[in-house]
Coordinates of C-alpha atoms and ligand atoms in Angstrom, one line a residue:
M1289 CA 0.3 -34.7 12.1
K1290 CA 3.5 -34.0 14.0
K1291 CA 5.7 -33.0 11.2
I1292 CA 3.3 -30.4 10.2
L1293 CA 2.8 -29.2 14.1
L1294 CA 6.3 -28.9 13.8
S1295 CA 6.4 -26.5 10.6
I1296 CA 3.8 -24.3 11.3
V1297 CA 5.9 -23.9 15.0
A1298 CA 8.8 -23.0 12.9
T1299 CA 6.7 -20.3 10.3
L1300 CA 5.4 -18.8 13.4
S1301 CA 8.6 -18.5 14.9
F1302 CA 10.4 -17.4 11.5
L1303 CA 7.8 -14.7 11.5
T1304 CA 8.0 -13.6 14.7
G1305 CA 11.8 -13.2 14.7
A1306 CA 11.1 -11.3 11.6
L1307 CA 9.2 -9.1 13.0
F1308 CA 10.8 -8.6 15.8
F1309 CA 14.4 -7.9 13.8
T1310 CA 12.5 -5.1 11.6
S1311 CA 11.6 -3.7 14.2
N1312 CA 15.2 -2.9 15.8
G1313 CA 17.3 -4.5 13.0
Y1314 CA 18.4 -0.8 11.6
A1315 CA 21.2 1.2 12.7
Q1316 CA 21.2 4.6 14.1
T1317 CA 22.2 7.2 11.8
T1318 CA 19.4 5.6 9.4
V1319 CA 16.9 8.1 8.8
K1320 CA 13.4 7.1 8.0
V1321 CA 11.4 9.9 6.2
A1322 CA 8.2 9.2 4.4
S1323 CA 6.3 11.1 1.5
D1324 CA 3.6 11.8 -0.9
I1325 CA 3.2 9.5 -3.9
A1326 CA 1.7 11.7 -7.1
Y1327 CA 2.8 15.3 -5.6
A1328 CA 4.9 16.9 -8.5
P1329 CA 7.0 19.5 -8.1
F1330 CA 7.3 18.0 -4.4
E1331 CA 8.0 14.3 -5.3
Y1332 CA 7.1 11.8 -7.6
Q1333 CA 8.8 9.4 -9.9
D1334 CA 10.3 11.0 -13.3
S1335 CA 10.5 8.8 -16.6
N1336 CA 13.5 7.1 -15.3
Q1337 CA 11.4 5.7 -12.6
Q1338 CA 13.3 8.0 -10.4
W1339 CA 11.7 9.8 -7.1
A1340 CA 12.2 12.9 -7.9
G1341 CA 11.2 16.8 -6.6
I1342 CA 11.7 19.5 -4.5
D1343 CA 11.3 17.2 -1.3
V1344 CA 13.3 15.1 -2.5
E1345 CA 15.9 17.3 -3.2
L1346 CA 15.6 19.4 -0.1
M1347 CA 15.9 15.9 2.0
K1348 CA 18.6 14.3 0.1
Q1349 CA 20.9 17.1 0.5
A1350 CA 19.9 17.6 4.4
A1351 CA 21.2 14.1 4.6
K1352 CA 24.1 14.2 2.6
M1353 CA 25.1 17.2 5.3
N1354 CA 24.1 15.6 8.6
G1355 CA 25.9 12.3 7.4
W1356 CA 22.1 10.6 7.6
Q1357 CA 21.7 7.3 5.8
L1358 CA 18.5 8.6 4.1
E1359 CA 15.5 6.6 3.3
M1360 CA 13.0 7.6 1.6
T1361 CA 9.6 6.1 1.0
F1362 CA 6.7 7.6 -0.9
P1363 CA 3.2 5.5 0.8
G1364 CA 1.3 8.6 0.0
F1365 CA 0.4 11.6 1.8
D1366 CA -2.3 9.9 5.1
A1367 CA -0.1 6.8 4.9
A1368 CA 3.2 8.7 4.9
I1369 CA 1.2 10.5 8.3
N1370 CA 0.2 7.1 9.5
N1371 CA 3.8 5.7 9.1
L1372 CA 5.2 8.9 11.2
Q1373 CA 2.5 7.8 13.9
A1374 CA 2.6 4.4 14.0
G1375 CA 6.9 4.6 14.4
K1376 CA 7.7 3.0 10.9
V1377 CA 9.6 6.3 9.8
D1378 CA 11.8 9.3 12.0
A1379 CA 10.0 12.1 9.8
V1380 CA 7.4 13.2 6.5
I1381 CA 8.5 15.5 3.8
A1382 CA 5.3 15.6 2.1
G1383 CA 4.6 19.0 1.1
M1384 CA 2.9 19.2 4.9
T1385 CA 1.5 22.8 5.7
I1386 CA 2.0 23.7 9.1
T1387 CA -1.2 24.5 10.7
D1388 CA -1.8 25.1 14.1
A1389 CA -3.8 22.2 15.1
R1390 CA -0.8 19.9 13.7
K1391 CA 1.9 21.7 16.0
Q1392 CA -0.1 20.1 18.6
I1393 CA 0.8 16.8 17.3
F1394 CA 4.1 17.1 15.2
D1395 CA 7.4 19.1 15.7
F1396 CA 8.0 21.1 12.5
S1397 CA 11.0 22.6 11.1
D1398 CA 11.5 26.1 9.7
P1399 CA 8.9 27.2 6.6
Y1400 CA 10.7 26.0 3.3
Y1401 CA 8.1 26.8 0.8
N1402 CA 4.9 29.3 0.9
S1403 CA 1.2 27.6 0.2
A1404 CA -2.3 27.7 -0.3
I1405 CA -4.9 25.6 -1.2
V1406 CA -7.1 26.1 -4.1
I1407 CA -10.2 24.5 -6.3
A1408 CA -9.4 22.6 -9.8
T1409 CA -12.0 21.9 -12.1
T1410 CA -11.6 20.6 -15.6
K1411 CA -11.5 22.9 -18.1
Q1412 CA -14.9 22.1 -19.4
K1413 CA -16.6 22.7 -15.8
K1414 CA -14.8 26.2 -14.8
I1415 CA -15.9 27.2 -11.1
A1416 CA -15.3 31.0 -10.3
S1417 CA -16.6 31.2 -6.4
Y1418 CA -16.8 29.7 -4.1
D1419 CA -20.9 30.3 -3.6
A1420 CA -20.4 28.3 -7.3
L1421 CA -20.1 25.3 -5.5
K1422 CA -23.2 24.9 -3.6
G1423 CA -24.7 21.4 -4.8
K1424 CA -20.9 20.2 -6.2
I1425 CA -19.1 17.6 -5.2
V1426 CA -15.6 18.2 -4.1
G1427 CA -13.2 16.2 -3.8
V1428 CA -9.8 15.7 -1.7
K1429 CA -6.7 14.0 -0.4
N1430 CA -7.6 12.2 2.8
G1431 CA -5.8 13.8 6.0
T1432 CA -4.7 17.2 4.4
A1433 CA -5.3 20.5 5.0
G1434 CA -7.4 21.2 2.2
Q1435 CA -9.8 18.3 3.9
T1436 CA -10.1 20.1 7.2
W1437 CA -10.8 23.7 5.7
L1438 CA -13.6 21.6 3.5
E1439 CA -15.2 20.0 6.4
A1440 CA -15.2 23.5 8.1
N1441 CA -17.1 26.0 5.1
Q1442 CA -18.6 22.8 3.8
S1443 CA -22.3 24.4 5.5
K1444 CA -21.1 27.8 4.6
Y1445 CA -21.3 27.2 0.8
G1446 CA -23.1 24.0 0.8
F1447 CA -21.1 21.4 -1.1
T1448 CA -20.2 18.0 -0.9
I1449 CA -17.1 15.9 0.4
K1450 CA -15.1 13.0 -1.2
T1451 CA -12.1 12.0 0.0
Y1452 CA -9.1 10.3 -1.6
K1453 CA -6.3 8.6 -0.4
D1454 CA -4.0 10.1 -2.9
G1455 CA -3.6 12.4 -5.7
V1456 CA -4.1 10.2 -8.4
A1457 CA -7.4 8.7 -7.1
M1458 CA -8.7 12.3 -6.8
T1459 CA -7.5 13.8 -10.0
S1460 CA -8.4 10.2 -12.0
S1461 CA -11.7 11.0 -10.2
L1462 CA -12.3 14.6 -12.0
K1463 CA -11.0 13.6 -15.4
A1464 CA -14.2 10.9 -15.0
G1465 CA -16.4 13.0 -13.6
N1466 CA -17.4 10.9 -10.1
V1467 CA -16.7 14.9 -8.5
D1468 CA -17.1 18.5 -10.0
A1469 CA -14.2 20.1 -8.6
I1470 CA -11.0 19.0 -6.3
M1471 CA -8.8 21.0 -3.9
D1472 CA -5.3 20.9 -3.5
E1473 CA -2.6 23.2 -3.1
Y1474 CA -1.8 26.1 -5.6
P1475 CA 1.6 24.6 -6.5
V1476 CA 1.0 21.0 -7.1
L1477 CA -2.3 22.0 -9.4
S1478 CA -0.6 25.3 -11.1
Y1479 CA 2.6 22.3 -11.9
A1480 CA -0.1 19.7 -13.1
I1481 CA -1.4 22.5 -15.8
T1482 CA 2.1 23.1 -16.8
Q1483 CA 2.4 19.2 -17.8
G1484 CA -0.6 19.6 -19.7
A1485 CA -3.4 17.6 -17.3
N1486 CA -6.9 18.8 -18.1
L1487 CA -7.3 21.2 -15.4
S1488 CA -8.5 24.8 -14.4
I1489 CA -8.0 27.4 -12.0
N1490 CA -10.4 30.1 -12.0
I1491 CA -10.8 31.0 -7.8
K1492 CA -8.3 32.9 -5.5
P1493 CA -6.3 30.2 -3.7
I1494 CA -6.7 30.5 0.6
P1495 CA -3.5 30.7 2.8
L1496 CA -2.6 28.1 5.2
G1497 CA 0.5 28.8 5.9
S1498 CA 4.1 27.1 5.1
Y1499 CA 5.5 23.5 4.3
G1500 CA 7.6 22.0 7.0
F1501 CA 9.6 18.7 7.5
A1502 CA 7.9 17.1 10.1
V1503 CA 8.1 14.4 13.6
M1504 CA 6.7 13.2 16.1
K1505 CA 6.0 15.5 19.0
G1506 CA 9.1 15.5 21.1
T1507 CA 11.0 12.7 19.0
H1508 CA 14.1 13.4 17.5
P1509 CA 14.8 17.0 17.6
E1510 CA 18.1 16.3 16.4
L1511 CA 16.7 16.0 13.1
I1512 CA 14.6 18.9 13.4
A1513 CA 17.7 21.2 13.7
G1514 CA 20.1 19.2 12.0
F1515 CA 17.4 19.9 8.6
N1516 CA 17.1 23.9 10.2
K1517 CA 20.6 24.5 9.6
A1518 CA 20.9 22.1 6.3
L1519 CA 18.0 24.5 5.1
A1520 CA 19.8 28.0 6.0
T1521 CA 22.7 26.8 4.4
M1522 CA 21.1 25.7 1.1
K1523 CA 19.0 29.2 1.7
A1524 CA 22.2 30.8 1.5
N1525 CA 24.5 29.0 -0.6
G1526 CA 21.6 29.5 -3.6
D1527 CA 21.0 25.7 -3.3
Y1528 CA 17.5 26.1 -2.2
Q1529 CA 16.4 28.3 -5.5
K1530 CA 18.2 26.4 -7.6
I1531 CA 16.4 23.4 -6.6
V1532 CA 13.1 25.3 -6.9
D1533 CA 13.8 26.9 -9.8
K1534 CA 14.6 23.7 -11.7
Y1535 CA 11.4 22.0 -10.6
T1536 CA 9.2 24.9 -10.7
K1537 CA 10.2 26.3 -14.1
A1538 CA 10.8 22.8 -15.5
K1539 CA 8.9 22.4 -19.2
S1540 CA 6.6 19.1 -19.3
S1541 CA 8.3 16.2 -18.4
N1542 CA 5.9 14.4 -20.1
S1543 CA 7.3 13.3 -23.1
N1544 CA 4.6 12.6 -26.0
S1545 CA 6.6 9.3 -25.6
E1546 CA 4.3 8.2 -22.8
N1547 CA 0.8 9.1 -24.9
S1548 CA 0.9 5.7 -25.9
F1549 CA 0.2 2.2 -25.2
I1550 CA 3.4 1.2 -26.7
G1551 CA 5.4 4.1 -25.4
I1552 CA 4.0 3.8 -21.8
L1553 CA 4.9 -0.3 -22.3
K1554 CA 8.1 0.7 -23.6
N1555 CA 9.8 3.3 -20.9
N1556 CA 7.9 1.5 -17.8
W1557 CA 8.5 -2.4 -18.2
K1558 CA 11.1 -2.5 -15.8
Q1559 CA 8.8 -1.8 -13.3
F1560 CA 6.3 -3.6 -14.1
A1561 CA 8.4 -6.8 -14.6
S1562 CA 9.5 -5.5 -10.6
G1563 CA 5.6 -4.9 -9.6
L1564 CA 4.9 -8.3 -11.0
L1565 CA 7.9 -10.1 -9.4
V1566 CA 6.7 -8.7 -5.9
T1567 CA 3.0 -9.7 -6.6
L1568 CA 4.8 -13.5 -7.6
E1569 CA 6.7 -13.4 -4.6
L1570 CA 3.9 -12.8 -2.3
L1571 CA 1.4 -14.7 -3.4
L1572 CA 4.3 -18.1 -3.6
L1573 CA 5.9 -18.0 0.1
S1574 CA 1.7 -17.0 1.3
F1575 CA 0.3 -19.7 -0.6
I1576 CA 2.7 -22.5 0.8
L1577 CA 2.2 -21.0 4.5
A1578 CA -1.4 -21.4 4.2
M1579 CA -1.1 -25.1 2.6
V1580 CA 0.9 -26.1 5.9
I1581 CA -1.6 -24.4 8.3
G1582 CA -5.0 -24.8 6.2
T1583 CA -4.0 -28.8 5.7
F1584 CA -3.5 -28.3 9.3
F1585 CA -6.8 -27.1 10.7
G1586 CA -8.6 -28.9 7.6
L1587 CA -7.5 -31.9 9.5
A1588 CA -8.4 -30.7 12.8
I1589 CA -11.7 -30.0 12.1
V1590 CA -12.4 -33.3 10.9
S1591 CA -10.6 -35.5 14.1
P1592 CA -12.0 -36.9 16.0
N1593 CA -11.0 -35.1 19.0
R1594 CA -13.6 -32.6 20.0
V1595 CA -11.1 -30.0 21.5
L1596 CA -9.1 -29.8 18.4
R1597 CA -12.3 -29.1 16.2
T1598 CA -13.4 -26.1 18.6
I1599 CA -10.6 -24.5 17.8
A1600 CA -10.5 -25.5 13.9
R1601 CA -13.4 -24.1 13.9
I1602 CA -13.2 -20.7 15.4
Y1603 CA -9.8 -20.4 13.7
I1604 CA -11.8 -20.4 10.4
D1605 CA -14.9 -19.0 11.2
F1606 CA -13.1 -15.6 13.3
I1607 CA -10.7 -15.4 9.5
R1608 CA -13.5 -15.8 7.3
D1609 CA -15.3 -13.1 9.6
V1610 CA -12.7 -10.6 8.8
P1611 CA -12.3 -8.9 5.0
L1612 CA -8.7 -9.1 3.7
L1613 CA -8.9 -5.5 3.3
V1614 CA -9.4 -4.8 7.6
F1615 CA -7.0 -7.4 8.0
T1616 CA -3.7 -6.4 6.2
I1617 CA -4.7 -2.4 7.6
F1618 CA -5.0 -4.0 11.6
L1619 CA -1.6 -5.8 10.9
F1620 CA 0.4 -3.0 9.2
Y1621 CA -0.7 -0.2 11.7
G1622 CA -2.9 -1.8 14.7
I1623 CA -0.2 -4.0 15.7
P1624 CA 2.3 -1.9 16.1
N1625 CA 0.4 0.5 17.9
L1626 CA -0.2 -1.4 20.4
L1627 CA 3.3 -3.3 20.7
Q1628 CA 3.8 0.6 21.3
L1629 CA 1.0 0.9 23.9
I1630 CA 3.0 -2.4 25.6
T1631 CA 6.6 -2.0 25.4
G1632 CA 6.4 1.8 25.1
Q1633 CA 8.7 1.2 22.1
Q1634 CA 8.1 1.9 18.1
S1635 CA 7.7 -1.5 16.4
P1636 CA 6.8 -1.0 13.2
I1637 CA 6.6 -4.4 10.9
N1638 CA 7.6 -4.0 7.0
E1639 CA 4.8 -3.9 4.7
F1640 CA 6.0 -7.2 2.8
L1641 CA 5.9 -9.1 6.3
A1642 CA 2.2 -8.1 7.0
G1643 CA 1.0 -8.4 3.7
T1644 CA 2.4 -11.8 3.6
I1645 CA 0.8 -12.7 6.9
A1646 CA -2.4 -11.2 5.8
L1647 CA -2.6 -13.2 2.9
T1648 CA -1.5 -16.6 4.5
L1649 CA -3.8 -16.1 7.1
N1650 CA -6.8 -15.7 5.1
A1651 CA -6.2 -18.5 2.5
S1652 CA -5.6 -20.6 5.2
A1653 CA -8.9 -20.7 6.5
Y1654 CA -10.5 -21.4 2.7
I1655 CA -7.5 -24.1 2.2
A1656 CA -8.7 -25.7 5.0
E1657 CA -12.7 -26.1 4.0
I1658 CA -11.5 -27.5 1.0
I1659 CA -9.3 -29.9 3.1
R1660 CA -12.2 -30.5 4.9
G1661 CA -14.2 -31.4 2.0
G1662 CA -11.8 -33.2 0.5
V1663 CA -11.3 -35.9 3.5
N1664 CA -15.3 -35.9 3.6
A1665 CA -15.5 -37.5 -0.1
V1666 CA -13.5 -40.5 0.8
P1667 CA -15.6 -42.9 1.7
K1668 CA -15.3 -43.3 5.4
G1669 CA -14.9 -47.2 5.0
Q1670 CA -11.5 -46.7 4.4
M1671 CA -10.5 -45.1 7.8
E1672 CA -12.6 -48.1 9.2
A1673 CA -10.8 -51.0 7.5
S1674 CA -7.3 -49.3 7.9
L1675 CA -8.2 -48.7 12.1
S1676 CA -9.7 -52.4 12.2
L1677 CA -6.0 -53.3 11.0
G1678 CA -4.3 -52.5 13.3
V1679 CA -3.1 -48.8 11.4
S1680 CA -3.0 -46.1 13.9
Y1681 CA -5.5 -43.1 12.9
G1682 CA -2.5 -40.8 12.1
Q1683 CA -0.8 -43.3 9.6
T1684 CA -3.9 -43.4 8.0
M1685 CA -4.9 -39.8 7.6
R1686 CA -1.4 -39.6 6.1
K1687 CA -1.1 -42.7 3.8
V1688 CA -4.3 -43.8 3.1
I1689 CA -6.6 -40.6 3.1
L1690 CA -4.6 -37.5 3.0
P1691 CA -3.9 -38.1 -0.8
Q1692 CA -7.0 -38.9 -2.4
A1693 CA -8.5 -35.4 -0.3
L1694 CA -5.8 -33.5 -2.2
K1695 CA -6.3 -35.7 -5.1
V1696 CA -10.1 -34.5 -4.6
S1697 CA -9.2 -30.9 -3.7
T1698 CA -7.4 -30.1 -6.7
P1699 CA -9.3 -28.1 -8.4
S1700 CA -10.7 -25.9 -5.3
L1701 CA -7.3 -25.3 -4.4
V1702 CA -6.2 -23.9 -8.0
N1703 CA -8.7 -22.1 -7.5
Q1704 CA -7.6 -20.6 -4.3
F1705 CA -4.6 -20.0 -6.1
I1706 CA -6.0 -18.0 -8.2
I1707 CA -8.0 -16.3 -6.1
S1708 CA -4.9 -15.5 -3.4
L1709 CA -3.5 -13.9 -6.8
K1710 CA -5.7 -11.1 -7.2
D1711 CA -6.1 -10.7 -3.2
T1712 CA -2.7 -9.8 -3.4
T1713 CA -4.1 -6.2 -5.1
L1714 CA -5.3 -5.4 -1.5
V1715 CA -2.1 -4.9 -0.2
S1716 CA -1.2 -2.6 -2.2
V1717 CA -3.3 -0.2 0.5
I1718 CA -0.3 -0.2 2.7
G1719 CA 2.5 0.9 0.3
L1720 CA 3.6 -2.4 -0.9
T1721 CA 4.8 -1.7 -4.6
E1722 CA 3.5 -4.9 -5.9
L1723 CA 1.9 -5.2 -9.6
L1724 CA -1.2 -2.4 -8.9
Q1725 CA 1.1 -0.3 -7.1
T1726 CA 3.3 0.0 -9.5
G1727 CA 0.7 1.3 -12.0
Q1728 CA -0.4 3.6 -9.3
I1729 CA 3.0 5.0 -9.6
I1730 CA 3.1 5.5 -13.4
V1731 CA -0.5 7.3 -13.5
A1732 CA 1.0 9.7 -11.1
R1733 CA 3.6 10.8 -13.2
T1734 CA 1.7 10.3 -16.9
Y1735 CA -1.7 10.9 -15.8
Q1736 CA -2.8 7.8 -18.4
S1737 CA -4.9 6.0 -16.5
F1738 CA -6.6 4.0 -19.5
I1739 CA -3.6 2.7 -20.4
V1740 CA -1.7 2.3 -17.9
Y1741 CA -4.4 0.4 -15.3
G1742 CA -5.5 -1.3 -19.3
I1743 CA -1.6 -2.9 -18.8
V1744 CA -1.8 -4.2 -15.4
A1745 CA -5.1 -5.6 -16.2
L1746 CA -3.7 -6.9 -19.1
I1747 CA -0.5 -8.8 -17.2
Y1748 CA -3.4 -10.0 -14.5
I1749 CA -4.9 -11.8 -17.5
I1750 CA -2.2 -13.4 -19.2
V1751 CA -0.8 -14.6 -16.0
I1752 CA -4.2 -16.4 -14.7
Q1753 CA -5.3 -17.2 -18.1
T1754 CA -1.6 -19.6 -18.2
L1755 CA -2.4 -20.7 -14.8
T1756 CA -5.6 -21.7 -15.7
I1757 CA -4.3 -24.0 -18.7
L1758 CA -1.4 -25.6 -16.7
A1759 CA -4.5 -26.2 -14.0
R1760 CA -6.1 -28.1 -16.6
K1761 CA -3.6 -29.9 -18.0
L1762 CA -2.7 -30.7 -14.0
E1763 CA -6.6 -32.3 -13.7
R1764 CA -6.6 -34.0 -16.7
S1765 CA -2.9 -36.2 -15.5
L1766 CA -4.8 -36.5 -12.2
K1767 CA -7.7 -38.3 -14.0
Ligands
LIG3003 N1 -0.4 20.1 1.4 C1 -0.6 18.9 2.3 C2 -0.8 19.0 3.6 O1 -0.7 19.8 4.3 C3 0.2 17.3 2.1 C4 -0.3 16.9 0.6 O2 -0.6 16.8 0.0 N2 1.4 16.2 1.0 O3 -2.0 18.9 4.3

């Protein structure tokens, strides 16, 4: 028991240490910038798995000119804004429209690209006026200027709004017929059309403003000044125009080789492999920690000590009451926000750490229940006999009961391991590039949702089937 307690304390202090390290552990000159995930021609992953686009190149050039060490992340527009507000990044560049409402919250650079929002449909379902949207469902990305416009004009035109977390989810939904139309920025939709997406624009765009590089209001004036200076230089020396032309005049980059199962697999196997690696790392680390914590609470709940039993019950019930997805989002966005309120300092927590903590705590509650069941399955007489021989409770538990309980619990533990593996997909919401998020990034470039998600599912099937076969073998050998 003492050892288990010690390892829990060690684990928790490691996690807390890591949390504080990630909050303060970067050098001054590093500039963290978040961006959208699927927003070509401004940001997207090209077929060499490199992040490319107008925003990416402008940002890289600006960083170079200012001597900043640039760290760019691409979690999606809504998540990028959340990350900025939670202090996880210093700035956002994501084709972000400068609006009056946003100016209350953010400081913007000089405008760098003129844009307008517009409605698109598939080629089969043309919509030629805003009045024709009556009774229709319009998809839009959460947190965007387009969403604000739709909400303000919903009652006027009589459509329903459906929101999505990124452009991939939105266009896939249009393709599948779940929405009749989508709203996004004109340059983005027209670029997608040149890349062969089944989209059609038959309506006049609405200008809302230009794009700007943004920081939280009152923070980082040096970044805004540095960006503005670099932008002015790039406009003067022609670099700006070169970057814009490179992306807006580009021919289809979606090579034919990426239209088939084999082609997608051949071009992206490295990316799938590294996504799978992150998934497995997350799974193994969180499951080992969950076994330690779960065993502790499982033993606590069968212990003769009432206080221990009550604490364990509260812990298990509390963890099981909160959905894992909510828990993950709460940890990643909620806790740093709370720390910021208390300490007045930005205290971001890294995605992998947040994902690991969420998965660990979640699995630990179920493991505790499994261990409890295992201990209860061992005949009571064994404990009584051992105690009457003068062996202590702790020793009996460790040497006699627990080994048998673990044996009885093995099938359920294996089952929990597989559930935990599948649960890792949930942490893709915070932008952790595990296997599912990897698939989403590839779909963002190729628009091949059927093939890419098919491959992702296939990888899970292979991994889980392998585990199941191994588990059956293990069970048989235990018998
Ligand atoms: N143009 C969007 C906005 O300003 C941002 C985006 O979708 N990346 O709200």
